[in-house]
mmCIF file of C-alpha atoms in Angstrom:
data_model
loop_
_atom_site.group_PDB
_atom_site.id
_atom_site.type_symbol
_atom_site.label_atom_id
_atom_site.label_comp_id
_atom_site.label_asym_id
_atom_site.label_seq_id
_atom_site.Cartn_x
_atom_site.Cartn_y
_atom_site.Cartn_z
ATOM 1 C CA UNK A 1 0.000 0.000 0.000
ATOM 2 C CA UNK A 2 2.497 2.135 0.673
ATOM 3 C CA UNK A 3 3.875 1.782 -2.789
ATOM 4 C CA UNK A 4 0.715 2.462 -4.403
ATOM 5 C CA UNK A 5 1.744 5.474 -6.300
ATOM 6 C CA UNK A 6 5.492 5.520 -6.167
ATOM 7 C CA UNK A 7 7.444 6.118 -9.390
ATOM 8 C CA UNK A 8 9.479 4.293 -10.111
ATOM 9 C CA UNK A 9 7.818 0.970 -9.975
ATOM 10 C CA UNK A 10 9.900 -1.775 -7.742
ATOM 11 C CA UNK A 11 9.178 -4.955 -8.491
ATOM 12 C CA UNK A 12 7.098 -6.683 -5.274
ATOM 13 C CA UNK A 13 9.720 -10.426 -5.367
ATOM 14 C CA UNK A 14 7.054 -12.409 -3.766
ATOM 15 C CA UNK A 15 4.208 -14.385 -4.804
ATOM 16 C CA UNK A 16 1.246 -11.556 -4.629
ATOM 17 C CA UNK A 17 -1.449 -12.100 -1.929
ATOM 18 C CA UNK A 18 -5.076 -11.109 -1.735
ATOM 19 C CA UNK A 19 -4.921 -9.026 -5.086
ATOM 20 C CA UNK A 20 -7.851 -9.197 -7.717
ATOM 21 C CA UNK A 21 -7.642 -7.863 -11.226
ATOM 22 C CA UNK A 22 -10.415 -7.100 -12.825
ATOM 23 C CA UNK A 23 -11.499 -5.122 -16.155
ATOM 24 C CA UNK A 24 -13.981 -2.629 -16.335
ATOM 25 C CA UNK A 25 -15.718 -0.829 -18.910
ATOM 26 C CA UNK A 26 -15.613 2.731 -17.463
ATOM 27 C CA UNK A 27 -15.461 4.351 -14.227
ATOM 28 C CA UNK A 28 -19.211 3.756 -13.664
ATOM 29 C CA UNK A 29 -18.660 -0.278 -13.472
ATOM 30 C CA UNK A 30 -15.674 0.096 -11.688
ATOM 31 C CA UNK A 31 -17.513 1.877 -8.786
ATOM 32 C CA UNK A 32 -20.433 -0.984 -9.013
ATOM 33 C CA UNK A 33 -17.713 -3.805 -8.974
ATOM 34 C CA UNK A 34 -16.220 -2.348 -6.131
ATOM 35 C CA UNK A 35 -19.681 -2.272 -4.183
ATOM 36 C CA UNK A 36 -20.275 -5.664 -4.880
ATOM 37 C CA UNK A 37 -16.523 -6.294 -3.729
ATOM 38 C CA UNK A 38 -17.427 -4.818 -0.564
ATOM 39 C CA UNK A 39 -20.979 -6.376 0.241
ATOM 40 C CA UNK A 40 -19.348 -9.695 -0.332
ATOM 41 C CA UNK A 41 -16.540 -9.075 1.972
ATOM 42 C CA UNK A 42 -18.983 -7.842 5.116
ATOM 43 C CA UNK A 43 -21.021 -10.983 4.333
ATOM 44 C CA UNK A 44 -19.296 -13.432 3.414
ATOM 45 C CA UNK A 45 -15.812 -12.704 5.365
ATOM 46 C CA UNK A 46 -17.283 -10.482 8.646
ATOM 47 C CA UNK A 47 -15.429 -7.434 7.426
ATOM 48 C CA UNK A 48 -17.143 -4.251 8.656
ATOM 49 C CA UNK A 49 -17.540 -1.482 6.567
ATOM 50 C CA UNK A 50 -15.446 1.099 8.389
ATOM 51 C CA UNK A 51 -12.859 -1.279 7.625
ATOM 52 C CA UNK A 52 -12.876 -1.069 4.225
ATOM 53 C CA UNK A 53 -11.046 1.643 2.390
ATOM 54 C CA UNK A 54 -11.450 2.978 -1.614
ATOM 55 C CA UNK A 55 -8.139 4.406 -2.911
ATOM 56 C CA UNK A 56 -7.844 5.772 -6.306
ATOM 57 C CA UNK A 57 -5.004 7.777 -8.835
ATOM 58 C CA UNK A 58 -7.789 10.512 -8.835
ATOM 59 C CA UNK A 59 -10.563 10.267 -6.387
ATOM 60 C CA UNK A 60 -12.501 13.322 -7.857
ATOM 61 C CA UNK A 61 -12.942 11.633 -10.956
ATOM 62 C CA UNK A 62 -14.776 9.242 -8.717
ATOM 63 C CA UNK A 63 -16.169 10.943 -6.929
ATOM 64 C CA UNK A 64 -19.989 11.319 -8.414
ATOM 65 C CA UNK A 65 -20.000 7.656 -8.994
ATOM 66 C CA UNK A 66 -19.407 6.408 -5.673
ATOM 67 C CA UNK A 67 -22.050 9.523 -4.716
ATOM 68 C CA UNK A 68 -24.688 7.869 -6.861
ATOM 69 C CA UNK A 69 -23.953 3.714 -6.612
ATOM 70 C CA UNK A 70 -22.993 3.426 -2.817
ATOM 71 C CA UNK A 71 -26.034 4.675 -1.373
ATOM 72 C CA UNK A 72 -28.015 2.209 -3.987
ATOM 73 C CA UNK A 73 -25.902 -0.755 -2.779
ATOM 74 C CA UNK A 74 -26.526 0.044 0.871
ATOM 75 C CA UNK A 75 -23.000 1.082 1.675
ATOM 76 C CA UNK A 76 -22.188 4.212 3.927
ATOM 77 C CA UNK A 77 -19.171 5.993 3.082
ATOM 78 C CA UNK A 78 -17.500 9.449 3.525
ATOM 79 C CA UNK A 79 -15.176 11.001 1.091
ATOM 80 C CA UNK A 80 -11.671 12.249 2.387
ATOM 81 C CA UNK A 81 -11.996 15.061 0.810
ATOM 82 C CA UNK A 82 -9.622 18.374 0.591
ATOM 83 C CA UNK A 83 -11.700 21.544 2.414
ATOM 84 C CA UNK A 84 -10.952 24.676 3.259
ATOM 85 C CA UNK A 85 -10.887 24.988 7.293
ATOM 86 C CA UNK A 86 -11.080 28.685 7.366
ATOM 87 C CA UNK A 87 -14.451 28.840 5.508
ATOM 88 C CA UNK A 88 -15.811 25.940 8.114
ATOM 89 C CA UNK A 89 -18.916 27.306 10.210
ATOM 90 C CA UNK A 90 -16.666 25.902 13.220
ATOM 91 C CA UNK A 91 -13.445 27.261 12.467
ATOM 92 C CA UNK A 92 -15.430 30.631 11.193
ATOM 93 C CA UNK A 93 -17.508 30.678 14.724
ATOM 94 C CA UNK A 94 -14.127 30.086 17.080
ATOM 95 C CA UNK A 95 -12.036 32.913 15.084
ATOM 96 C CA UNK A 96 -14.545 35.415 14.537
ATOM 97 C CA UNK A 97 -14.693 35.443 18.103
ATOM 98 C CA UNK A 98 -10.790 36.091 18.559
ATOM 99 C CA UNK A 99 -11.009 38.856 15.832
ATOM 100 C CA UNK A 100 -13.999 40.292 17.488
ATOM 101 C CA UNK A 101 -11.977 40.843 21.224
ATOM 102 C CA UNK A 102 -8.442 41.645 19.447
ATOM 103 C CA UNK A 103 -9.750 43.732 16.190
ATOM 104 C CA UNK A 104 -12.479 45.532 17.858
ATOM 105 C CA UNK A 105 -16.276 44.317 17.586
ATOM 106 C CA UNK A 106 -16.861 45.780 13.699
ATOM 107 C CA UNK A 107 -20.149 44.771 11.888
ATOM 108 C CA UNK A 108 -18.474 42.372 9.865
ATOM 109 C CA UNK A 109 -16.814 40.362 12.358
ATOM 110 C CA UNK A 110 -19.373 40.479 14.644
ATOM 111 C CA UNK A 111 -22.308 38.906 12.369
ATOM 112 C CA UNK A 112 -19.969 36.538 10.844
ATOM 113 C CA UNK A 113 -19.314 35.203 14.333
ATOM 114 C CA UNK A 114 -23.654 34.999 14.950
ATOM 115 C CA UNK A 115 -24.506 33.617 11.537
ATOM 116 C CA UNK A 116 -21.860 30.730 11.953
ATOM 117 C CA UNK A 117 -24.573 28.556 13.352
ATOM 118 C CA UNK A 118 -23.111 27.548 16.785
ATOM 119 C CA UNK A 119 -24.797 30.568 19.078
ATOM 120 C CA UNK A 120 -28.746 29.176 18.136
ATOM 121 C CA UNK A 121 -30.117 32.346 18.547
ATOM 122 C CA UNK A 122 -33.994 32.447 16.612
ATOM 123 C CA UNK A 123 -33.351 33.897 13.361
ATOM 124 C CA UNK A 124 -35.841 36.504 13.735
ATOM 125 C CA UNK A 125 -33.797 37.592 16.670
ATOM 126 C CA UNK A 126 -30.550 38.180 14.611
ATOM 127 C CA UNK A 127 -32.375 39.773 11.825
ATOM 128 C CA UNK A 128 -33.887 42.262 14.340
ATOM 129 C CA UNK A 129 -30.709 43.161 16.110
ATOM 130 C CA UNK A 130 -29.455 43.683 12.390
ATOM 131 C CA UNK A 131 -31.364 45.942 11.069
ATOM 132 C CA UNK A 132 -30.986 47.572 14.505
ATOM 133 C CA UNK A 133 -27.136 47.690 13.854
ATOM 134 C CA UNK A 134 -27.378 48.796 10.287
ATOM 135 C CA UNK A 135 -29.835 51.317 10.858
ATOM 136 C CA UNK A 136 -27.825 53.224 13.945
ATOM 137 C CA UNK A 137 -24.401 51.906 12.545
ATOM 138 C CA UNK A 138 -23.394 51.133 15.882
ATOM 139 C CA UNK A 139 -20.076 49.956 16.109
ATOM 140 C CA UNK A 140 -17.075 49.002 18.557
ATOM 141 C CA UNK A 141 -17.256 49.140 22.297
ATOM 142 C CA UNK A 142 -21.024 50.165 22.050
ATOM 143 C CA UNK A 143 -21.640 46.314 22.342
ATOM 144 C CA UNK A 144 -20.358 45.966 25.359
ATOM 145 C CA UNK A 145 -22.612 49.169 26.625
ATOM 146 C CA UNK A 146 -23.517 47.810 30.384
ATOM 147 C CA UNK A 147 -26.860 50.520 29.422
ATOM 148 C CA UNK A 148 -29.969 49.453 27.391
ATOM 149 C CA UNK A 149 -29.493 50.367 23.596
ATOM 150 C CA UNK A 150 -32.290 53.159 23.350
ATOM 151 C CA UNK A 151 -31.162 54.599 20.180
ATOM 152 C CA UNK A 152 -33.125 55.509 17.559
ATOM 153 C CA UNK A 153 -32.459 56.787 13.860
ATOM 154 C CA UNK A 154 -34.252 57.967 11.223
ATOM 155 C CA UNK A 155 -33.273 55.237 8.684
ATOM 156 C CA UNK A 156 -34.311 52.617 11.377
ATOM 157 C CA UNK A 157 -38.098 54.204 12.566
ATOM 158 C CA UNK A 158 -39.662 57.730 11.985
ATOM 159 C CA UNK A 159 -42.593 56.642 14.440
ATOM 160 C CA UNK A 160 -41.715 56.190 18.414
ATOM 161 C CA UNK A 161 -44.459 53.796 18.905
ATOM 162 C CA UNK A 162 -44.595 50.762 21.257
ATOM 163 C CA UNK A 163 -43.757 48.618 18.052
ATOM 164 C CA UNK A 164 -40.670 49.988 17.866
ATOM 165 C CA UNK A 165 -40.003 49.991 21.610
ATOM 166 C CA UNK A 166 -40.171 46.496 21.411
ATOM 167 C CA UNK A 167 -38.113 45.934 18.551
ATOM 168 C CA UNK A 168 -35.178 47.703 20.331
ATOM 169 C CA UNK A 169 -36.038 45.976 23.488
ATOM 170 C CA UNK A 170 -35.205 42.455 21.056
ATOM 171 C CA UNK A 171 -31.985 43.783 19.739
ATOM 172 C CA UNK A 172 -30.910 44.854 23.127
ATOM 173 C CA UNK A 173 -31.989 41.462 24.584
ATOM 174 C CA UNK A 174 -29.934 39.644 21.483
ATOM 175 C CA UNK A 175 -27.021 41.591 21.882
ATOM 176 C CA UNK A 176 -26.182 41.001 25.885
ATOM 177 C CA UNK A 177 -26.993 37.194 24.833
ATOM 178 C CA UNK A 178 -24.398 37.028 22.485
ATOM 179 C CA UNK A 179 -21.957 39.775 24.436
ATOM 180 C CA UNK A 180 -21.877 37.525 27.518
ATOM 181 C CA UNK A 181 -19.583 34.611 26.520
ATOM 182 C CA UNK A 182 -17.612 37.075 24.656
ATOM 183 C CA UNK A 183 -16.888 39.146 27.582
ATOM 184 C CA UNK A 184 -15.877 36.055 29.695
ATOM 185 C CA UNK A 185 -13.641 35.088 26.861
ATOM 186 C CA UNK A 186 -12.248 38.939 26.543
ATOM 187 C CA UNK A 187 -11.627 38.869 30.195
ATOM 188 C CA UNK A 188 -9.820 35.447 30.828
ATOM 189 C CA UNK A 189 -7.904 36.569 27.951
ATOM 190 C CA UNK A 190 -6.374 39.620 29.086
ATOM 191 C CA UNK A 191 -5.500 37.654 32.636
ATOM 192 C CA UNK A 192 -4.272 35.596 31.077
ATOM 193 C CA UNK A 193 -0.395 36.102 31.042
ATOM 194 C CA UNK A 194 0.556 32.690 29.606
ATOM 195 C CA UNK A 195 -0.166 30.759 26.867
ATOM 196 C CA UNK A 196 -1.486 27.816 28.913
ATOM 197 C CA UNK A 197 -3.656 30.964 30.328
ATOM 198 C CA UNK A 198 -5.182 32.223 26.791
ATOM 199 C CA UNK A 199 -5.355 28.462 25.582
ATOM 200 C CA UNK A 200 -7.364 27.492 28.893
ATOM 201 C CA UNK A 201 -9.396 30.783 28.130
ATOM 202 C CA UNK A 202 -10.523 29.591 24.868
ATOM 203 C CA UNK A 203 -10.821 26.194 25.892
ATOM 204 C CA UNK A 204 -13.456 27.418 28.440
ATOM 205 C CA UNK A 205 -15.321 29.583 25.985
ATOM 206 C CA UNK A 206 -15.844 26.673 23.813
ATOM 207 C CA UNK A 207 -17.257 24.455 27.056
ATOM 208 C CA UNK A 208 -19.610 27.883 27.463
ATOM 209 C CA UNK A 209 -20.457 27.986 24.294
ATOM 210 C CA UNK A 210 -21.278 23.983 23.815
ATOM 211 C CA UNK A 211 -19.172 23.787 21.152
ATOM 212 C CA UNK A 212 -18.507 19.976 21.471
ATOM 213 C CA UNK A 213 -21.641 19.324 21.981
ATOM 214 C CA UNK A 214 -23.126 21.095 19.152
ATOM 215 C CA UNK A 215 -20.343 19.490 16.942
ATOM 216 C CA UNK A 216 -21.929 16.054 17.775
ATOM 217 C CA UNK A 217 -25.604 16.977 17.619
ATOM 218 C CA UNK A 218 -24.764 18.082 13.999
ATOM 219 C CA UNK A 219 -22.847 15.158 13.358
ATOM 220 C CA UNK A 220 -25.663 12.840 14.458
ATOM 221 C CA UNK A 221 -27.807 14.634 12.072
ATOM 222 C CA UNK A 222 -25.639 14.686 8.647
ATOM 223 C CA UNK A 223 -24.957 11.117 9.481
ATOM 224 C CA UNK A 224 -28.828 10.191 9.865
ATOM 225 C CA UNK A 225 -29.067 11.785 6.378
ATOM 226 C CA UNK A 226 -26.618 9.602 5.041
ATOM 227 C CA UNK A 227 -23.889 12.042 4.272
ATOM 228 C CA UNK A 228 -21.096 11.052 6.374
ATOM 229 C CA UNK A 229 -18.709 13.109 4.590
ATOM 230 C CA UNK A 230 -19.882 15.909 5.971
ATOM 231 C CA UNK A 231 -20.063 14.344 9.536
ATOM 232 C CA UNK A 232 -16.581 13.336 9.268
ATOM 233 C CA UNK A 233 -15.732 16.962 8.462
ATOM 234 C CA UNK A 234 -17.173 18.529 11.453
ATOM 235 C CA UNK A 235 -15.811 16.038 14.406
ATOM 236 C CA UNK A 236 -12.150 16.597 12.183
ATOM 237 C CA UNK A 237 -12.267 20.453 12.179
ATOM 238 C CA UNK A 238 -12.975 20.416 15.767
ATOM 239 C CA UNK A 239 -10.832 17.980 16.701
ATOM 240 C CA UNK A 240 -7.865 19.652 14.423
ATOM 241 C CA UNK A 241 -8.554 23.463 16.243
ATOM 242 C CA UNK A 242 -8.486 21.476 19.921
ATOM 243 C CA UNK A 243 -5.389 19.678 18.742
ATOM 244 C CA UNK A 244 -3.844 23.101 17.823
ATOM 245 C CA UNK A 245 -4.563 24.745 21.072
ATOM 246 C CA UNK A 246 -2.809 21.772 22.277
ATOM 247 C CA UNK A 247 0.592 22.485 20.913
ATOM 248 C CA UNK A 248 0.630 25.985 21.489
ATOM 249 C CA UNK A 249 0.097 25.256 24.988
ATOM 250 C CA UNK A 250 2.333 22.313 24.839
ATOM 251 C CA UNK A 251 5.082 24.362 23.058
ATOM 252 C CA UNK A 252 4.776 27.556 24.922
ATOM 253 C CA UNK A 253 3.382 26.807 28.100
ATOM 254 C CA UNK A 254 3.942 29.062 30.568
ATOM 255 C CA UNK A 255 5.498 31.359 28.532
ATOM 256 C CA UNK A 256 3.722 34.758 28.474
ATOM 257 C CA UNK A 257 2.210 36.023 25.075
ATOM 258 C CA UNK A 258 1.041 39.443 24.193
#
């Protein structure tokens, strides 16, 4: 296996064990032979599927095939595929909320952070305390405000009506819900001295925020659906951020970080 694509070719020496050559027409019957390869194997020889791998010189080409004939045969799979971390709703969610304590809380960070999926605020909520925010352009340390929003603007409401009392009343509501963990996180941060400190910091803003948890609940779900690609790709990005807060706390310790 570990020869599988290295150039030059050695020749193996040995009599060749448990390998089965067979000719297909395209990569459509390939895919199907392979199923039936690998219903015959967890029947016949008690293999289970999770230990059963597809390799291939170019998975993508492959990809749409195994896509349409797996499900068909019965077979769940995921696809190791290439994705870009930074544009995960996890990896989005965890360093919005650094930019948002050492940027400044700007509109763009700040809604980026809300619409990532992992705060489960009602929608209707976040589009109130929007159009709040766009309408006053409130910006910066006005979120953290310890004094009920009570602004009003022109472009938000000409009337000063209970309506729009109560609309304000939401936004404020939405805003010290989401401004909570993020102070806790702002201040453990700047005690912190160390970076076992800030790393501990984050790790607890994650435990606030039910990160894990919400990682698994959304897991559950893609993998009820039958795409276990995507299921696989949540429980990795997590794992890979907590596994990089891990060495930086491994490597630096108590050394202290701006």
């Amino acid at each position: 296996e570990e020869n599988y694509f290295t150039y030059p070719t050695k020749e193996y020496g040995k009599e060749p064990e448990g390998l089965r050559l067979v000719i297909a027409q395209n990569p459509l019957s390939e895919v199907q032979n392979a199923a039936r390869r690998i219903l015959q194997l967890c029947r016949e020889k008690g293999y289970l599927y999770r230990d059963i791998a597809v390799t291939a010189r170019d998975v993508a080409g492959y990809e749409r095939y195994i896509e349409a004939v797996f499900p068909s045969y019965g077979i769940p799979f995921f696809m190791d595929r290439t994705i870009n971390i930074l544009e995960h709703p996890f990896t989005v969610f965890a360093l919005s909320a650094l930019e948002l304590i050492t940027k400044g809380y700007t509109y763009e960070s700040m809604f980026r952070y809300i619409k990532s999926g992992f705060l489960r605020i009602p929608r209707d909520h976040v589009d109130a305390l929007e159009n709040y925010v766009l309408a006053t352009g409130i910006r910066g340390d006005i979120w953290k405000n310890e004094d009920k929003w009570n602004v009003r603007a022109e472009a938000y409401s000409e009337r000063e009506d209970a309506e729009e009392t109560e609309e304000i009343l939401l936004a404020d509501t939405t805003r010290r819900k989401i401004m909570e963990p993020l102070l806790r996180l702002e201040k453990n941060l700047k005690n912190g001295k160390s970076a076992a400190e800030k790393c501990e910091a984050i790790y607890s803003f994650l435990e606030d925020m039910k990160a894990k948890r919400r990682i698994l609940a959304l897991s559950r779900l893609f993998e009820k659906a039958g795409d276990f690609a995507a299921a696989a790709e949540y429980r990795g990005v997590y794992n890979d951020f907590i596994d990089a807060l891990d060495g930086v706390c491994d490597a630096f310790g108590e050394e202290e970080i701006c």
